[in-house]
PDB file of C-alpha atoms in Angstrom:
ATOM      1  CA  UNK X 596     331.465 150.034 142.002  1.00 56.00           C
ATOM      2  CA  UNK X 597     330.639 148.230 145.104  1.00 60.00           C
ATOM      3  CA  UNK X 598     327.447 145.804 144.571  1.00 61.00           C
ATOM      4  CA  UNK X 599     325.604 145.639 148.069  1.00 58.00           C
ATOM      5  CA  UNK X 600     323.094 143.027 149.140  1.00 59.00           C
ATOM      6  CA  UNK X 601     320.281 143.537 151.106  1.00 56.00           C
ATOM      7  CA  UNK X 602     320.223 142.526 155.083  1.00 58.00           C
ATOM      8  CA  UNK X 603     317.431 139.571 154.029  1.00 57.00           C
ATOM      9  CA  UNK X 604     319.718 138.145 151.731  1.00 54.00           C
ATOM     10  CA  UNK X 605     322.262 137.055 154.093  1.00 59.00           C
ATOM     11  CA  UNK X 606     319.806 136.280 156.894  1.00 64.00           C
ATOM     12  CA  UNK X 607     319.872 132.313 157.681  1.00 59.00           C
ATOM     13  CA  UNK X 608     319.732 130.507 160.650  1.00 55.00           C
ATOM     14  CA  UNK X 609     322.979 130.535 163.228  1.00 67.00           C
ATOM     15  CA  UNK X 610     323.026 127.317 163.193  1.00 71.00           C
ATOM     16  CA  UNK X 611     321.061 123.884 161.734  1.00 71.00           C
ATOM     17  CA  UNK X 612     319.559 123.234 165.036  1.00 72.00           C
ATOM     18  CA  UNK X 613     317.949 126.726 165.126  1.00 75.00           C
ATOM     19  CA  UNK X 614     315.375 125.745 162.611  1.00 77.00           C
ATOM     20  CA  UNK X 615     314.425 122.218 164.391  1.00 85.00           C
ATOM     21  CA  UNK X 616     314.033 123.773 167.475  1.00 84.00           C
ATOM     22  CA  UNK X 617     309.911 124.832 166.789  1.00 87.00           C
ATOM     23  CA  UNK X 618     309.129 121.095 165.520  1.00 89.00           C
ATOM     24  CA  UNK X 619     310.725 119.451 168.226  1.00 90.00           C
ATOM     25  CA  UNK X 620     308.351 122.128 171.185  1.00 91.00           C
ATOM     26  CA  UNK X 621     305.269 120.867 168.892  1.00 92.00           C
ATOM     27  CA  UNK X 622     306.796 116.990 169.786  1.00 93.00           C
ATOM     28  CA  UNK X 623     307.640 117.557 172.945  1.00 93.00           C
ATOM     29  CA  UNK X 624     303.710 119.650 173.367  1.00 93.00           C
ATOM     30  CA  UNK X 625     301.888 116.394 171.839  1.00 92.00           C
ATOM     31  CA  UNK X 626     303.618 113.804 174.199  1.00 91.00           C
ATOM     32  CA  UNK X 627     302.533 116.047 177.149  1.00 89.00           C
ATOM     33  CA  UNK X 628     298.981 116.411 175.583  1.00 87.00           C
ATOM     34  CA  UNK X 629     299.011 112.343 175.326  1.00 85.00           C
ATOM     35  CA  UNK X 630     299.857 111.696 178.440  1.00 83.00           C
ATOM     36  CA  UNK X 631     297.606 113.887 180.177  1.00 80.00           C
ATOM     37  CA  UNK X 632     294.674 112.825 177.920  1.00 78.00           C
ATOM     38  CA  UNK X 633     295.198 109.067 177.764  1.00 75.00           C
ATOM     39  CA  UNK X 634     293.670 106.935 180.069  1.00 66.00           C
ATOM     40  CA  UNK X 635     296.040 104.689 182.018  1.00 65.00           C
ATOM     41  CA  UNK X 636     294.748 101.458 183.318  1.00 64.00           C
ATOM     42  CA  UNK X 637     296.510  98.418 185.319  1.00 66.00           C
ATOM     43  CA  UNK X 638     296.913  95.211 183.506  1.00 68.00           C
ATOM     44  CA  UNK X 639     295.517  92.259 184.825  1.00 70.00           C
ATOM     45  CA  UNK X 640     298.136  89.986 186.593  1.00 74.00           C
ATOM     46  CA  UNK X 641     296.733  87.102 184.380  1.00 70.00           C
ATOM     47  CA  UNK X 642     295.313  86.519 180.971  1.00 73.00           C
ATOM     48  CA  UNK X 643     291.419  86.561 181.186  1.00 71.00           C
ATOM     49  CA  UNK X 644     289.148  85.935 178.090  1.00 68.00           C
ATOM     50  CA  UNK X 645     285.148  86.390 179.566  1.00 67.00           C
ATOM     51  CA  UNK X 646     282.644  84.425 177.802  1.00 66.00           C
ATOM     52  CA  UNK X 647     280.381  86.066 175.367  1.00 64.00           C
ATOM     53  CA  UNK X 648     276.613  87.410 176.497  1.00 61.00           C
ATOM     54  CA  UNK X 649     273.803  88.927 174.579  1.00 61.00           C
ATOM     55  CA  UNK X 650     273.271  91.159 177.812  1.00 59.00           C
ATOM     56  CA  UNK X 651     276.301  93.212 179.503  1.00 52.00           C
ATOM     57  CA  UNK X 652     276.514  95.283 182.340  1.00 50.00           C
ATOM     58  CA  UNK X 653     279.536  97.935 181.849  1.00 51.00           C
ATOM     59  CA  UNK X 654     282.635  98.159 183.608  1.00 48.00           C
ATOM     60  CA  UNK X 655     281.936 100.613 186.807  1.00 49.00           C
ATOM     61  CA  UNK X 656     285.726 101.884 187.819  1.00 47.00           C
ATOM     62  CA  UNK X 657     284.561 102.266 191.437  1.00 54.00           C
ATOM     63  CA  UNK X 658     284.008  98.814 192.173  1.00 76.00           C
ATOM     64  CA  UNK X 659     285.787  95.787 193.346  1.00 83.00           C
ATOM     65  CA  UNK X 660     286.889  93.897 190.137  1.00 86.00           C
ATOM     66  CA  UNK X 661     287.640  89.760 190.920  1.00 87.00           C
ATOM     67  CA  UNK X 662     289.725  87.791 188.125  1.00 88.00           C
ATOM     68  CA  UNK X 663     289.323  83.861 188.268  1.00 89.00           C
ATOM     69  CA  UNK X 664     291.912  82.645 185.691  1.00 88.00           C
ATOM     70  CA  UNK X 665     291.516  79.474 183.094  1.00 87.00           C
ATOM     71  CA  UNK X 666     294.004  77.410 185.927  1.00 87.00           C
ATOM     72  CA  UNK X 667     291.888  78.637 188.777  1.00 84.00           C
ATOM     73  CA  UNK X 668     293.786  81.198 189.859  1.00 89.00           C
ATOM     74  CA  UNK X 669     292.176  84.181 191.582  1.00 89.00           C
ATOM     75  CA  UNK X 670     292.909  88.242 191.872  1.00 88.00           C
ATOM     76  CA  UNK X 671     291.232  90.955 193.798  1.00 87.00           C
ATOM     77  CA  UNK X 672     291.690  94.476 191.819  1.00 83.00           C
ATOM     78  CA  UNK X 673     295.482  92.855 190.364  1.00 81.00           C
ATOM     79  CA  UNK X 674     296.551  91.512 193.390  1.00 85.00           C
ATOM     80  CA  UNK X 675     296.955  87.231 192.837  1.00 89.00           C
ATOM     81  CA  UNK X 676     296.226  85.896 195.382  1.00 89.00           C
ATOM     82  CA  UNK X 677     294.774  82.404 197.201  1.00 88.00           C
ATOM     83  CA  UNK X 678     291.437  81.290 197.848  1.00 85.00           C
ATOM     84  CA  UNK X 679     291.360  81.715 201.961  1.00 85.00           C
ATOM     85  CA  UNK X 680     293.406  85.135 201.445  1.00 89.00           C
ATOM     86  CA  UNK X 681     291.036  86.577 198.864  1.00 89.00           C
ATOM     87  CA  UNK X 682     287.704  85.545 201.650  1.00 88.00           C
ATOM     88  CA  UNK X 683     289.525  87.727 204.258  1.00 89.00           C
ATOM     89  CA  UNK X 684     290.622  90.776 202.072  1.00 89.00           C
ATOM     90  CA  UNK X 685     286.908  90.472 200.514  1.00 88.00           C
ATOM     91  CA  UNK X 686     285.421  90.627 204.303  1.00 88.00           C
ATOM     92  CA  UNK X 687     287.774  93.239 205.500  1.00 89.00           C
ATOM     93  CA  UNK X 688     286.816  95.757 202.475  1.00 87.00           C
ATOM     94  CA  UNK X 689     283.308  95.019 202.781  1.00 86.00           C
ATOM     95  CA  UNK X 690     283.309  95.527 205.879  1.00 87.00           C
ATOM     96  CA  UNK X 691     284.807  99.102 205.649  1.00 86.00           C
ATOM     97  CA  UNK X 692     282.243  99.399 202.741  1.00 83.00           C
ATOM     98  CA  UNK X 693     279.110  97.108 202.826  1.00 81.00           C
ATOM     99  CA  UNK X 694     277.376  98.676 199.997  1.00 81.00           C
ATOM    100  CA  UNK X 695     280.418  97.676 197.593  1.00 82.00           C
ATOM    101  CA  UNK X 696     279.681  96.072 193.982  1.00 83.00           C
ATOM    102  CA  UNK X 697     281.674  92.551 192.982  1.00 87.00           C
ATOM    103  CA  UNK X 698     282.703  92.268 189.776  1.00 88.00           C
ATOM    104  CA  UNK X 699     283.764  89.042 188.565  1.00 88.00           C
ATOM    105  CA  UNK X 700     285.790  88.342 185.295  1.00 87.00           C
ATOM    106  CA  UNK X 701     286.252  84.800 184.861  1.00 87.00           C
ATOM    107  CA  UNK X 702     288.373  83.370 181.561  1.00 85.00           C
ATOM    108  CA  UNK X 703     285.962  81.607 179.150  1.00 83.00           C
ATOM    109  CA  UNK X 704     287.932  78.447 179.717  1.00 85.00           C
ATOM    110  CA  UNK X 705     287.781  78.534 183.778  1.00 86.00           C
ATOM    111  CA  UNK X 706     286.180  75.185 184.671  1.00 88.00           C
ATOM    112  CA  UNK X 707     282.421  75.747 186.451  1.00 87.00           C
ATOM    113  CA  UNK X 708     283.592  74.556 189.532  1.00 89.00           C
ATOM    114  CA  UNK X 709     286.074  77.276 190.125  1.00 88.00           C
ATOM    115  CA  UNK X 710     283.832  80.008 189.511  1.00 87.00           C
ATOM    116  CA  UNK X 711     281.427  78.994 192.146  1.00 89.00           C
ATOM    117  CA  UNK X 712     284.008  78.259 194.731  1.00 90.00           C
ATOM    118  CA  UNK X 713     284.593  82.065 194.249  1.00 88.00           C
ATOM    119  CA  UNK X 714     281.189  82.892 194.221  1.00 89.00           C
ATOM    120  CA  UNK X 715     280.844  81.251 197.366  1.00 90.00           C
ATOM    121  CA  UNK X 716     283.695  83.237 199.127  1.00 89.00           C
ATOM    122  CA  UNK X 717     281.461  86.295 198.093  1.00 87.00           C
ATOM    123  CA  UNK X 718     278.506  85.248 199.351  1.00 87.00           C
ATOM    124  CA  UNK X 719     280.178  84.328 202.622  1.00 88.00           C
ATOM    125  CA  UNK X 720     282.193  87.749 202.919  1.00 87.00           C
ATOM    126  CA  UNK X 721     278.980  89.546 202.950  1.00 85.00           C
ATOM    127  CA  UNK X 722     278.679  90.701 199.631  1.00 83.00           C
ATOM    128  CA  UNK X 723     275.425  92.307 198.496  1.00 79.00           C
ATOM    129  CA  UNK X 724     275.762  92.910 194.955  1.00 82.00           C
ATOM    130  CA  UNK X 725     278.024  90.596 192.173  1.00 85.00           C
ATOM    131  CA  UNK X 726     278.196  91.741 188.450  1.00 84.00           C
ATOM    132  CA  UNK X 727     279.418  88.977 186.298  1.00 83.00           C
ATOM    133  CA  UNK X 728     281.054  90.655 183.341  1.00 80.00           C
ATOM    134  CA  UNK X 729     280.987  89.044 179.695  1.00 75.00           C
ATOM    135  CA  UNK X 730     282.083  90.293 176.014  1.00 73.00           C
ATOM    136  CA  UNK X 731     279.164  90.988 173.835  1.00 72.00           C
ATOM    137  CA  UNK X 732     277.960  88.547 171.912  1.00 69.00           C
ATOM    138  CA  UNK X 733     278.831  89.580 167.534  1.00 66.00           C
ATOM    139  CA  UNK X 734     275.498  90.215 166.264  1.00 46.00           C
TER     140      UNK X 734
END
């Protein structure tokens, strides 16, 4: 008498990497998803720490974004650069687009002295609008 089994019974996977082939499409479908959906955003050649404010004006991404460092140092949109080179990129972008808005992110620590040397090369490149931005202040 010949016991026979039933075509479920001896129904497994081929082989091991059969069955981890569905987890690793979800993997691989959530890494896509996360890099589509994250935001990227360039780091700021320098550390910067703004001083704290009661009032804040939010970060507008089509701006002009100025970094004055807590050594002086000075950026235009990530780019480090010197104080007579960052006057003559300023001018030449206004120029191409007069009705441009400054921001300025100055380190908490930058002396007073430096920030209005660099407020000074705004005014001069024709600059009609600066936005000085600042943490909120804990409540």
């Amino acid at each position: 008498m010949r016991i026979s089994r039933s075509k479920n019974a001896d129904r497994r996977p081929r082989n091991d990497d059969d069955a981890i082939m569905p987890l690793i499409n979800i993997v691989f479908l959530l890494l896509i998803f996360f890099m589509i959906a994250g935001k990227l955003s360039s780091a700021d050649p320098f550390e910067i720490s703004p001083p704290s404010s009661t009032s804040g004006i939010n970060e507008d991404t089509g701006s002009l974004t100025l970094l004055v460092g807590p050594n002086g140092e000075t950026a235009l949109d990530g780019t480090v650069m010197s104080e007579t080179d960052l006057g003559a990129a300023l001018a030449e972008r206004l120029q191409a687009n007069p009705d441009t808005i400054l921001r300025l992110k100055a380190d908490g620590g930058a002396k007073a002295g430096d920030v209005i040397d660099v407020m000074e090369i705004i005014r001069d490149a024709g600059a009609g609008e600066l936005n000085l931005l600042t943490l909120p202040e804990d409540s």
